[in-house]
Amino acid sequence: MRGHPEGNSILHKEKLKMTLPYMIKDDSISPSKKKKHGLSDNLDDSTDKYYTHKSKHFDLTENLLDRSTPDSLGEISSIAHMSEMTMHTTGIRKNRKGDVTFEKAVQRVRGTPDGAEKSFAVKNSNKISQETKEKTKKLLDEELELCTKENSPAIKKHDSIKPLERKKSIKLQIKQAAKKLKGLKTKGNLEKGRNLPKRKLPDASHSMLHDDTMVKKAKTKDMNWKDRRTASRIAKNHYQLIQNSKLIWEQLRKKDLSDQKRIEHCTELYTGVKGKIAEFSLAHDTARMIQCLIKYGTAIQKGSVLDEIKDSIVNLCKSKYGKFVVMKMMKYGNKFQRSHILKQLHGKVVKLIRHKESSEVIENFFAEYATGPQKLTLLEEFYGPSFVLFQTQTAKSLDQIIEEQPNKKEIILSNMKETLLSLIDKEVLLHSMVHRLFFEFFNYAEGKMKTEMIEALREGCVNMVHTREGARAVMHCLWHGTAKDRKVILKSFKTHILKICKEQYGFLVMLAVFDCVDDTKIVQKIILDEILQSLSEIADDQYGRKVLFYILEPRDPVHFHPDVRHILELGDKNLTSKKDMSVRHKELLDQVSPKLIQHVLDNVKDLVFDNTKLLLTLSIIIHVTVDSTAAMEAIADIAAEPFTTGADKMHIVEHHVGHLVIKRLINQDKKRLEKCEEVLFSTMLLEKVPEGSMKSWAACNRGCLILVK
């Protein structure tokens, strides 16, 4: 034991008469063995008397407490930790010489020495728990029996004494179990996969827990899948009500149902689901019933449905099935109900547009049902928190706000940039509302702010070309982006060129590419090659033909509206393009001319009689950079065919489209003569047409017009 801190004490002067089984004069047993076998240095007085009477090998004057005091605090702290039983000092006799009251008081006040560990503090040294005394006595009785039987000192049979076992901690038990399990797996004693036998539930009689909380789970392994499905449905709330409502819904959704029957079924269905509409709108089957009720119900019933869901519209918008209920209410509700839905969404649009499910509701409302002021109200939330908190009675567009308050321009653009950057990598980039915001941002952003946005958006531009504002935003990216940005944008268009060319607004992006991208080689590889592979399909489409017209005759007023030309002119002053526009268009035309003229030769009989392809055919023959004589000869051969009045197939001279092809090709002879070209379509026609055919041409009105030309 530690001993007392300092000085001699009256408590140490008297030798205690105490014996222990291992206290031998020759010190043959080390203290480590004492500790190993769980023997304690502190025993009861009764034990003292017993061993004093029986043993002759122990010194009766040995005192446990009379030990040398450690020289330093380092020695105190290096003492090994002892069990709880050894921490209590026992065996101090009651009858002591001298007055020790003052000595005890000083010791109690002084406490443990500074620096000593808490584990060495002696607490309640004179009080031993009843449990500890019983264990000690039991251990000594076992030792006494062994000594008596073999008639030898107790120390010879000391190894037979088992120490008191401490209870294993839960952590240690888990460790040992995991180690054992690992050993079993290594030896291959555990079966794997499906061959593992199913564990059987223990009987209630063998269970370790004997309380009423253990409930046996219903066995469904003997049921077929239909019965199991029915059992799981019955366990849900409102099962019978849902089943009855489904029967009514099946009748209500029939198209051939009479108006009177439909009203009756709507009333019956509404009576059943009343008060539970918000709950039913979240499930996949019951949500369909609510949608059908909104579609066919009366105005009063629709109003009642809205009253029940008005406080949970935001949660329904985020639900996979509830969002359809909100969209049905937008579609079949009146303008007041739509206005009420908008009020519920106010202040949460920025948050909802980022959500996968609710973004569809916001986009549906913005694109289909919102009025002009309502659209501006939705967009205002992206301009900054102040526009949400201090909403004016009349919503204003970004143009009006910047015109009235120019000092807010930087703050608005900064807020828009922060919001839009978080939307780039998500599916919401497909929505027209997001495209509108990007278009407004590019209209006013300048310098570094615009450059950073283009760099972030360039890979997602392909998702924006299908709307008006989206296509305009992509055109800004092409005009003001670097050469690297343009290359990335073009690569994102790969395999989508045919679709982009045929879209109402996507074709404008193709025209912007032809205007500003200096690297015509990459334009040919990515864009022109795909166009030429699907040339017939593009030529059949009204927007696809504009792409071909722009390659042949860029910004020709015959083919392009003034508004389209004005939009394209906005990108002429970009700082990235270095090549002259005429040179760029000449290079592109050289790359496509052979394929275009071959297309005319392969389909000449169809093209000269097709009203939609008339101008394209003439433009190809007139503007290609390769020799077009073969195409003109093919048309002259068709004109040289015998002209018979009343034939099944109308002659080209008499046809309302064919005669225009011949007339316009003859008109081009004037320009060819000015350029001193030797090949003239008039001469070619006179050589091909047999003698006497001109007389038959003069017999019809359109033939006479050709002869006049």
XYZ file of C-alpha atoms in Angstrom:
709
model
C 0.000 0.000 0.000
C 1.014 3.607 -0.425
C 1.517 4.434 3.222
C 1.098 7.863 4.710
C 2.379 11.057 3.077
C 4.883 12.434 5.546
C 6.142 12.112 9.131
C 5.789 9.397 11.746
C 2.364 8.665 13.055
C 0.989 7.102 16.167
C -0.945 4.811 13.836
C 2.293 3.149 12.644
C 3.963 2.508 15.970
C 1.933 -0.488 17.053
C 2.600 -3.773 15.288
C -0.550 -5.528 14.123
C -0.935 -9.212 14.713
C -2.073 -10.476 11.320
C -1.176 -13.481 9.245
C -1.816 -14.296 5.618
C -1.265 -17.510 3.697
C 1.549 -16.012 1.670
C 3.367 -13.991 4.395
C 6.498 -16.132 4.941
C 9.729 -14.934 6.443
C 11.946 -16.216 3.592
C 9.938 -14.116 1.035
C 9.594 -17.120 -1.243
C 6.440 -15.763 -2.835
C 6.607 -12.568 -4.857
C 3.930 -9.847 -4.701
C 3.129 -10.495 -8.369
C 1.958 -14.029 -7.523
C -0.147 -12.637 -4.744
C -1.886 -10.352 -7.156
C -2.233 -13.098 -9.783
C -4.202 -15.354 -7.455
C -6.463 -12.585 -6.220
C -5.242 -12.555 -2.616
C -5.571 -9.309 -0.708
C -3.303 -7.715 1.814
C -6.295 -6.553 3.876
C -8.145 -9.149 5.890
C -10.581 -9.232 8.771
C -9.593 -9.584 12.438
C -11.293 -12.957 12.684
C -8.999 -14.284 9.966
C -6.049 -13.019 11.986
C -6.990 -15.097 15.029
C -7.524 -18.256 13.025
C -4.177 -18.223 11.273
C -2.348 -17.247 14.474
C -3.636 -20.425 16.088
C -3.055 -22.829 13.187
C 0.158 -21.803 11.433
C 3.700 -21.918 12.804
C 5.461 -20.536 9.699
C 4.239 -16.948 9.884
C 5.537 -14.008 11.818
C 2.781 -12.772 14.110
C 4.414 -9.373 14.498
C 4.439 -8.549 10.763
C 2.490 -5.374 10.023
C 1.127 -4.672 6.552
C 0.714 -0.971 7.114
C 4.295 -0.490 8.269
C 5.847 -0.101 4.832
C 8.280 2.443 3.560
C 6.818 5.618 2.119
C 7.658 6.286 -1.590
C 10.434 8.779 -2.027
C 8.749 10.799 -4.773
C 5.422 11.373 -6.516
C 6.809 9.514 -9.535
C 6.980 6.350 -7.498
C 3.437 6.878 -6.316
C 2.121 7.247 -9.854
C 4.026 4.153 -11.024
C 2.258 1.849 -8.604
C 0.186 -0.735 -10.469
C -3.604 -0.479 -10.304
C -5.162 -2.800 -7.750
C -8.575 -4.321 -7.550
C -11.378 -2.818 -5.560
C -10.904 -5.358 -2.777
C -7.272 -4.355 -2.203
C -8.112 -0.677 -1.992
C -9.652 -1.009 1.470
C -7.265 -1.224 4.387
C -8.367 -3.674 7.063
C -6.918 -5.272 10.133
C -6.346 -2.091 12.163
C -6.997 -2.918 15.779
C -9.402 -0.851 17.784
C -7.255 -0.812 20.921
C -4.357 1.516 20.166
C -1.883 3.186 22.450
C -2.225 6.925 22.674
C -4.823 9.357 21.460
C -5.126 9.122 17.691
C -8.171 11.370 17.282
C -6.116 14.409 16.285
C -3.931 12.267 14.000
C -6.981 10.947 12.137
C -8.405 14.429 11.744
C -5.149 15.694 10.222
C -5.006 12.723 7.854
C -8.611 13.280 6.729
C -8.014 16.988 6.051
C -4.702 16.394 4.258
C -6.181 13.904 1.775
C -4.140 12.165 -0.922
C -0.731 13.567 -1.937
C -0.509 15.872 -4.953
C 0.127 14.035 -8.202
C -1.203 10.686 -7.057
C -3.685 9.006 -9.395
C -7.330 8.857 -8.455
C -7.242 5.064 -8.574
C -4.977 5.026 -5.489
C -7.316 7.095 -3.337
C -8.435 5.117 -0.324
C -12.135 5.627 0.161
C -13.959 4.485 3.251
C -10.993 2.351 4.352
C -12.760 1.121 7.464
C -15.922 0.074 5.651
C -16.002 -3.080 3.553
C -19.100 -4.117 1.695
C -20.857 -7.236 2.839
C -20.356 -8.880 -0.549
C -16.548 -8.445 -0.408
C -16.386 -9.968 3.117
C -18.364 -13.023 2.020
C -16.119 -13.642 -0.986
C -12.978 -13.315 1.137
C -14.238 -15.725 3.816
C -15.269 -18.244 1.182
C -11.825 -18.132 -0.402
C -10.076 -18.613 2.950
C -12.325 -21.544 3.863
C -11.351 -23.329 0.629
C -7.672 -22.742 1.406
C -8.125 -24.093 4.925
C -9.699 -27.316 3.666
C -6.828 -27.957 1.266
C -4.253 -27.328 3.966
C -6.014 -29.614 6.442
C -6.380 -32.531 3.992
C -2.769 -32.679 2.846
C -1.295 -31.595 6.214
C 1.072 -29.166 4.551
C 1.548 -25.400 4.534
C -0.999 -23.449 2.532
C 1.624 -22.053 0.290
C 2.245 -25.433 -1.376
C -1.303 -25.558 -2.683
C -1.476 -21.892 -3.455
C -1.983 -22.467 -7.214
C -5.306 -24.205 -6.594
C -6.870 -20.998 -5.369
C -8.761 -19.317 -8.182
C -8.888 -15.532 -8.232
C -12.141 -13.628 -8.286
C -13.195 -13.264 -11.904
C -14.320 -9.873 -13.076
C -17.348 -9.638 -15.301
C -16.392 -9.298 -18.970
C -17.350 -6.058 -20.630
C -19.797 -6.047 -23.554
C -17.068 -4.763 -25.869
C -14.813 -7.689 -24.976
C -17.628 -10.188 -25.470
C -18.382 -8.783 -28.945
C -14.677 -8.958 -29.827
C -14.414 -12.587 -28.778
C -17.611 -13.517 -30.640
C -16.349 -11.840 -33.824
C -13.027 -13.668 -33.525
C -14.796 -16.996 -33.087
C -17.064 -16.300 -36.076
C -14.056 -15.459 -38.226
C -12.394 -18.722 -37.255
C -15.504 -20.689 -38.164
C -15.709 -19.006 -41.571
C -12.040 -19.739 -42.244
C -12.471 -23.414 -41.456
C -15.515 -23.598 -43.725
C -17.866 -24.574 -40.929
C -20.458 -21.987 -41.911
C -22.655 -22.528 -44.953
C -22.983 -19.613 -47.357
C -25.633 -18.313 -49.735
C -28.975 -19.940 -50.125
C -27.890 -23.238 -48.527
C -27.844 -21.540 -45.126
C -30.591 -23.166 -43.032
C -33.405 -20.925 -41.980
C -33.320 -19.969 -38.322
C -36.299 -21.210 -36.375
C -37.992 -18.965 -33.883
C -37.628 -20.309 -30.295
C -40.648 -21.411 -28.374
C -42.060 -19.112 -25.751
C -41.094 -21.616 -23.039
C -37.409 -21.556 -24.065
C -37.244 -17.809 -24.599
C -34.931 -15.806 -22.363
C -37.397 -12.923 -22.296
C -40.523 -13.749 -20.365
C -42.631 -10.654 -20.913
C -45.717 -9.753 -22.876
C -43.848 -7.506 -25.329
C -42.814 -10.449 -27.526
C -45.425 -10.955 -30.240
C -45.146 -13.665 -32.869
C -45.117 -12.412 -36.434
C -47.795 -13.770 -38.680
C -46.462 -16.469 -40.992
C -47.042 -15.636 -44.656
C -44.684 -18.151 -46.245
C -47.537 -20.530 -47.005
C -49.547 -17.821 -48.830
C -49.300 -17.140 -52.547
C -48.249 -13.700 -53.764
C -51.828 -12.461 -54.192
C -52.752 -13.329 -50.621
C -49.580 -11.729 -49.285
C -50.300 -8.558 -51.245
C -53.877 -8.474 -49.922
C -52.678 -9.013 -46.348
C -50.241 -6.111 -46.600
C -52.934 -3.847 -48.015
C -55.422 -4.751 -45.304
C -52.849 -3.722 -42.716
C -52.903 -0.154 -44.075
C -55.261 2.600 -42.970
C -58.633 3.154 -44.667
C -58.381 -0.114 -46.599
C -62.113 -0.661 -47.024
C -62.733 3.000 -47.890
C -60.030 2.893 -50.577
C -61.481 -0.279 -52.092
C -64.975 1.222 -52.287
C -63.632 4.472 -53.740
C -61.729 2.566 -56.429
C -64.924 0.925 -57.605
C -66.540 4.344 -57.997
C -63.431 5.679 -59.741
C -63.518 2.826 -62.281
C -67.010 3.887 -63.297
C -66.231 7.616 -63.213
C -63.300 7.465 -65.609
C -65.316 5.852 -68.434
C -65.593 8.137 -71.463
C -69.061 6.983 -72.513
C -70.635 7.772 -69.115
C -73.681 10.025 -69.147
C -73.522 13.437 -67.485
C -76.087 12.512 -64.846
C -74.236 9.337 -63.866
C -70.924 11.212 -63.772
C -72.347 13.799 -61.364
C -73.693 11.030 -59.119
C -70.361 9.185 -59.048
C -68.464 12.413 -58.348
C -70.743 13.179 -55.409
C -70.388 9.663 -54.047
C -66.613 9.702 -54.421
C -66.282 13.126 -52.822
C -68.428 12.050 -49.865
C -66.128 9.095 -49.221
C -62.774 10.880 -49.453
C -63.842 14.122 -47.799
C -61.469 15.059 -44.995
C -58.736 12.709 -46.247
C -57.874 14.315 -49.610
C -54.467 15.622 -48.525
C -53.521 12.154 -47.226
C -54.850 10.310 -50.290
C -52.990 12.655 -52.659
C -49.641 11.200 -51.550
C -50.285 7.556 -52.579
C -49.954 6.235 -56.115
C -53.438 4.689 -56.356
C -55.525 7.114 -54.312
C -53.890 10.148 -55.978
C -55.464 9.071 -59.276
C -58.911 9.137 -57.702
C -58.371 12.707 -56.491
C -57.181 13.752 -59.980
C -60.309 12.233 -61.535
C -62.475 14.041 -58.969
C -60.819 17.367 -59.863
C -61.302 16.706 -63.584
C -65.001 15.772 -63.521
C -66.170 17.361 -60.262
C -68.299 20.465 -59.943
C -66.902 23.912 -59.158
C -67.974 23.530 -55.509
C -66.226 20.173 -55.218
C -63.036 21.577 -56.779
C -63.126 24.440 -54.292
C -63.535 21.998 -51.409
C -60.596 19.934 -52.642
C -58.439 23.074 -52.799
C -59.519 24.052 -49.267
C -58.261 20.719 -47.945
C -54.906 20.777 -49.727
C -54.158 24.513 -49.593
C -51.986 24.228 -46.475
C -49.987 21.307 -47.867
C -49.458 22.432 -51.476
C -45.698 22.800 -51.012
C -45.407 19.255 -49.632
C -47.597 17.901 -52.432
C -45.357 19.591 -55.015
C -42.392 17.659 -53.606
C -44.282 14.347 -53.649
C -43.858 11.902 -56.512
C -47.643 11.511 -56.868
C -48.959 14.585 -55.109
C -47.483 16.894 -57.748
C -50.008 15.568 -60.298
C -52.891 16.588 -58.038
C -51.558 20.170 -57.938
C -51.071 20.222 -61.720
C -54.628 18.945 -62.262
C -55.908 21.739 -60.053
C -53.979 24.235 -62.208
C -55.426 22.751 -65.376
C -59.092 22.399 -64.397
C -59.314 25.129 -61.771
C -60.344 28.730 -62.429
C -58.048 31.760 -62.356
C -58.809 32.466 -58.672
C -57.738 28.960 -57.684
C -54.533 29.293 -59.714
C -53.874 32.632 -58.019
C -54.318 30.963 -54.624
C -51.800 28.258 -55.573
C -49.333 30.971 -56.626
C -49.696 32.646 -53.208
C -48.817 29.366 -51.502
C -45.699 29.062 -53.667
C -44.607 32.650 -53.041
C -41.202 32.884 -51.384
C -40.373 29.218 -52.051
C -39.903 29.220 -55.850
C -36.075 29.271 -55.742
C -36.055 26.332 -53.334
C -38.703 24.351 -55.238
C -37.076 24.827 -58.651
C -34.046 22.888 -57.392
C -36.194 19.899 -56.362
C -36.652 17.171 -58.957
C -40.394 16.720 -58.430
C -41.533 20.247 -57.548
C -39.596 21.797 -60.454
C -42.115 20.176 -62.835
C -44.988 21.934 -61.060
C -43.269 25.343 -61.250
C -42.402 24.837 -64.935
C -45.925 23.632 -65.767
C -47.470 26.684 -64.119
C -44.965 29.086 -65.745
C -45.204 27.676 -69.274
C -48.894 26.755 -69.504
C -51.161 28.707 -67.170
C -49.396 31.758 -65.705
C -50.321 35.191 -67.017
C -47.687 37.816 -67.837
C -47.685 39.438 -64.361
C -47.675 36.012 -62.680
C -44.595 34.988 -64.678
C -42.813 38.158 -63.579
C -43.778 37.408 -59.969
C -42.137 33.983 -60.211
C -38.997 35.420 -61.829
C -38.607 38.219 -59.268
C -37.605 35.747 -56.558
C -34.385 35.018 -58.458
C -33.349 38.678 -58.436
C -32.715 38.722 -54.694
C -34.362 38.328 -51.255
C -35.478 41.961 -51.203
C -37.871 41.313 -54.108
C -39.516 38.541 -52.063
C -39.828 40.491 -48.820
C -40.837 43.832 -50.334
C -43.117 42.732 -53.133
C -44.853 45.518 -55.034
C -48.407 45.421 -56.299
C -47.292 45.408 -59.938
C -44.575 42.945 -60.946
C -41.803 44.307 -63.155
C -39.449 42.710 -65.627
C -35.684 42.872 -65.241
C -35.496 45.502 -67.989
C -37.880 47.781 -66.086
C -36.117 47.242 -62.746
C -32.655 48.084 -64.123
C -34.008 51.032 -66.046
C -35.624 52.487 -62.910
C -32.867 51.493 -60.447
C -29.514 51.124 -62.262
C -27.617 50.905 -58.956
C -29.230 47.493 -58.245
C -27.873 45.923 -61.416
C -24.734 44.419 -59.829
C -26.618 43.002 -56.817
C -29.301 41.433 -59.019
C -26.774 39.854 -61.383
C -24.750 38.549 -58.449
C -27.828 36.889 -56.922
C -28.829 35.441 -60.283
C -25.356 34.032 -60.867
C -25.292 32.317 -57.470
C -28.710 30.751 -58.057
C -28.181 29.746 -61.688
C -24.829 28.067 -61.054
C -26.578 25.633 -58.712
C -29.052 24.664 -61.482
C -26.569 23.828 -64.247
C -25.890 20.187 -63.371
C -29.523 19.271 -62.745
C -32.477 18.192 -64.887
C -34.145 21.564 -64.310
C -31.862 22.928 -67.028
C -34.488 21.645 -69.475
C -37.178 24.039 -68.190
C -38.137 27.196 -70.085
C -38.261 29.236 -66.868
C -34.563 28.574 -66.240
C -33.794 29.448 -69.882
C -35.535 32.796 -69.429
C -33.332 33.555 -66.437
C -30.131 32.660 -68.329
C -31.176 34.836 -71.270
C -31.836 37.821 -68.996
C -28.506 37.272 -67.260
C -26.508 37.226 -70.520
C -28.284 40.358 -71.742
C -26.862 42.428 -68.858
C -23.801 40.533 -67.588
C -20.413 41.771 -68.685
C -16.755 40.863 -68.458
C -15.638 38.244 -65.974
C -19.134 37.480 -64.724
C -20.321 36.502 -68.215
C -17.117 34.556 -68.949
C -17.445 32.459 -65.776
C -21.072 31.669 -66.498
C -20.281 30.593 -70.085
C -17.491 28.338 -68.851
C -19.857 26.671 -66.363
C -22.757 26.354 -68.818
C -20.965 25.266 -71.991
C -21.451 21.506 -71.505
C -25.172 21.911 -70.788
C -26.026 24.132 -73.750
C -27.457 21.191 -75.675
C -30.328 21.026 -73.142
C -31.412 24.626 -73.825
C -31.775 24.919 -77.602
C -35.439 23.827 -77.746
C -36.919 27.065 -76.339
C -36.798 30.648 -77.581
C -34.917 32.105 -74.593
C -32.742 29.001 -74.268
C -31.593 29.193 -77.900
C -30.832 32.899 -77.487
C -28.787 32.160 -74.347
C -26.760 29.503 -76.213
C -26.139 32.007 -79.021
C -24.675 34.398 -76.438
C -22.385 31.588 -75.253
C -21.191 31.023 -78.843
C -20.675 34.720 -79.572
C -18.850 35.699 -76.388
C -17.162 32.433 -75.440
C -13.531 31.604 -76.107
C -12.390 29.215 -78.826
C -12.232 26.460 -76.216
C -15.775 27.230 -75.041
C -17.054 27.026 -78.610
C -15.329 23.708 -79.161
C -16.886 22.215 -76.014
C -20.335 23.501 -77.019
C -20.054 21.974 -80.494
C -18.954 18.642 -79.036
C -22.019 18.635 -76.794
C -24.166 18.954 -79.962
C -22.744 15.753 -81.407
C -25.421 13.187 -82.421
C -28.112 15.856 -81.818
C -27.545 17.961 -84.955
C -30.535 16.597 -86.888
C -32.911 17.325 -84.008
C -31.495 20.825 -83.451
C -31.820 21.716 -87.146
C -35.486 20.701 -87.146
C -36.477 22.638 -84.015
C -38.329 25.920 -84.147
C -35.639 27.837 -82.273
C -32.727 25.404 -82.476
C -31.948 26.244 -86.103
C -30.921 29.749 -84.942
C -28.085 28.189 -82.968
C -26.821 26.511 -86.152
C -26.863 29.860 -87.964
C -24.875 31.451 -85.112
C -22.295 28.644 -85.397
C -21.848 29.360 -89.127
C -21.450 33.069 -88.316
C -18.849 33.060 -85.542
C -16.812 29.819 -85.349
C -13.519 30.332 -87.172
C -12.488 26.671 -87.050
C -14.434 25.456 -90.087
C -12.778 22.037 -89.914
C -14.383 21.187 -86.593
C -17.687 22.618 -87.875
C -17.468 20.219 -90.801
C -16.654 17.179 -88.635
C -19.334 17.735 -86.010
C -22.142 19.610 -87.799
C -21.907 19.486 -91.592
C -21.174 15.754 -91.790
C -24.314 14.948 -89.782
C -26.368 17.363 -91.892
C -25.221 15.765 -95.143
C -25.938 12.271 -93.830
C -29.589 13.249 -93.244
C -29.904 15.720 -96.104
C -33.271 14.466 -97.361
C -34.846 14.607 -93.912
C -33.524 18.120 -93.258
C -34.667 19.314 -96.690
C -38.204 18.100 -95.923
C -38.411 20.224 -92.753
C -39.223 23.935 -92.855
C -36.581 24.840 -90.241
C -34.012 22.414 -91.608
C -34.226 24.080 -95.029
C -33.327 27.412 -93.420
C -30.052 25.884 -92.249
C -29.267 24.828 -95.834
C -30.338 28.235 -97.169
C -27.965 29.963 -94.742
C -25.035 27.917 -96.035
C -25.975 28.769 -99.642
C -27.212 32.369 -99.202
C -26.461 33.768 -95.709
C -28.944 36.388 -94.498
C -30.770 36.553 -97.825
C -33.983 38.597 -97.261
C -35.847 36.198 -99.566
C -35.403 33.350 -97.081
C -34.939 35.077 -93.686
C -37.255 37.392 -91.773
C -35.861 40.801 -90.716
C -36.212 39.827 -87.033
C -34.020 36.772 -87.583
C -31.418 38.877 -89.350
C -31.507 41.424 -86.527
C -30.885 38.702 -83.911
C -27.927 37.349 -85.889
C -26.429 40.814 -86.272
C -26.049 41.085 -82.461
C -23.141 38.658 -82.607
C -21.221 40.332 -85.425
C -19.168 42.499 -83.042
C -17.922 39.706 -80.804
C -14.261 39.889 -79.802
C -13.417 36.200 -80.263
C -13.986 35.729 -84.020
C -10.994 36.846 -86.113
C -11.786 35.477 -89.590
C -13.768 37.510 -92.101
C -17.380 36.352 -92.391
C -17.339 36.037 -96.200
C -14.236 33.829 -96.058
C -15.833 31.643 -93.408
C -19.019 31.152 -95.454
C -17.025 30.404 -98.592
C -15.128 27.622 -96.795
C -18.335 26.083 -95.483
C -20.000 26.202 -98.922
C -17.008 24.519 -100.541
C -17.329 21.634 -98.114
C -21.029 20.946 -98.792
C -21.402 21.807 -102.516
C -20.538 18.367 -103.972
C -23.052 16.594 -101.714
C -25.799 19.139 -102.418
C -25.516 18.942 -106.200
C -25.451 15.145 -106.017
C -28.651 15.260 -103.957
C -30.351 17.243 -106.761
C -29.202 14.774 -109.412
C -30.484 11.813 -107.419
C -33.922 13.335 -106.748
C -34.451 15.712 -109.653
C -37.832 14.304 -110.729
C -39.254 14.747 -107.254
C -37.683 18.129 -106.546
C -38.952 19.944 -109.659
C -42.559 19.066 -108.802
C -42.356 19.786 -105.033
C -43.587 23.199 -104.004
C -41.740 23.184 -100.632
C -38.373 22.351 -102.230
C -38.620 24.646 -105.244
C -36.519 27.483 -103.820
C -33.981 25.092 -102.281
C -33.445 23.308 -105.610
C -32.924 26.580 -107.458
C -30.608 27.889 -104.723
C -28.444 24.763 -104.888
C -28.119 24.937 -108.707
C -27.334 28.659 -108.694
C -24.999 29.045 -105.652
C -22.928 25.877 -105.345
C -19.215 26.325 -106.030
C -18.971 23.209 -108.212
C -20.198 22.799 -111.794
C -24.025 22.566 -111.877
C -24.336 21.839 -115.618
C -25.353 18.216 -114.986
C -28.306 19.310 -112.815
C -29.528 21.793 -115.485
C -29.242 19.103 -118.154
C -31.341 16.747 -116.036
C -34.100 19.383 -115.797
C -33.875 20.085 -119.554
C -34.315 16.361 -120.239
C -37.544 16.382 -118.236
C -38.764 19.414 -120.212
C -37.942 17.637 -123.522
C -40.419 14.866 -122.805
C -43.463 14.791 -125.159
C -46.180 17.204 -124.085
C -49.590 15.529 -124.263
C -52.697 17.340 -123.119
C -54.808 15.411 -120.599
C -52.072 12.890 -119.714
C -52.094 11.209 -116.309
C -48.871 12.905 -115.270
C -48.758 16.645 -115.840
C -45.921 17.919 -117.989
C -43.303 20.169 -116.310
C -44.259 23.075 -118.572
C -47.881 22.855 -117.499
C -47.178 22.091 -113.793
C -47.664 24.935 -111.319
C -44.212 24.306 -109.725
C -42.276 22.866 -112.688
C -42.818 25.831 -114.990
C -41.435 28.152 -112.246
C -38.210 26.118 -112.109
C -37.698 26.573 -115.848
C -38.603 30.297 -115.752
C -36.182 31.107 -112.899
C -33.342 29.166 -114.453
C -33.886 31.144 -117.695
C -33.818 34.372 -115.632
C -30.335 33.436 -114.363
C -29.013 33.448 -117.964
C -28.859 37.241 -117.777
C -26.360 37.051 -114.867
C -24.389 34.313 -116.621
C -24.062 36.504 -119.706
C -22.798 39.329 -117.519
C -20.171 36.955 -116.079
C -19.293 35.807 -119.604
C -20.231 32.210 -118.896
C -20.662 29.956 -121.894
C -23.240 27.566 -120.376
C -26.771 28.973 -120.661
C -29.904 27.113 -119.647
C -31.877 28.634 -122.594
C -29.440 27.235 -125.124
C -29.425 23.893 -123.354
C -33.233 23.788 -123.391
C -33.486 24.592 -127.116
C -31.009 21.857 -127.904
C -32.813 19.228 -125.807
C -36.433 19.977 -126.808
C -37.385 18.301 -130.146
C -38.654 20.371 -133.061
C -42.367 21.114 -133.003
C -42.661 20.900 -129.200
C -42.658 24.687 -128.806
C -45.957 24.809 -130.670
C -47.571 22.587 -128.014
C -46.047 24.827 -125.265
C -47.771 27.833 -126.788
C -51.116 26.031 -126.501
C -51.136 26.421 -122.651
C -50.923 29.510 -120.495
C -47.789 28.546 -118.480
C -45.957 27.387 -121.586
C -46.551 30.826 -123.148
C -44.928 32.496 -120.124
C -41.836 30.301 -120.527
C -41.591 31.282 -124.214
C -41.841 34.963 -123.287
C -38.899 34.556 -120.889
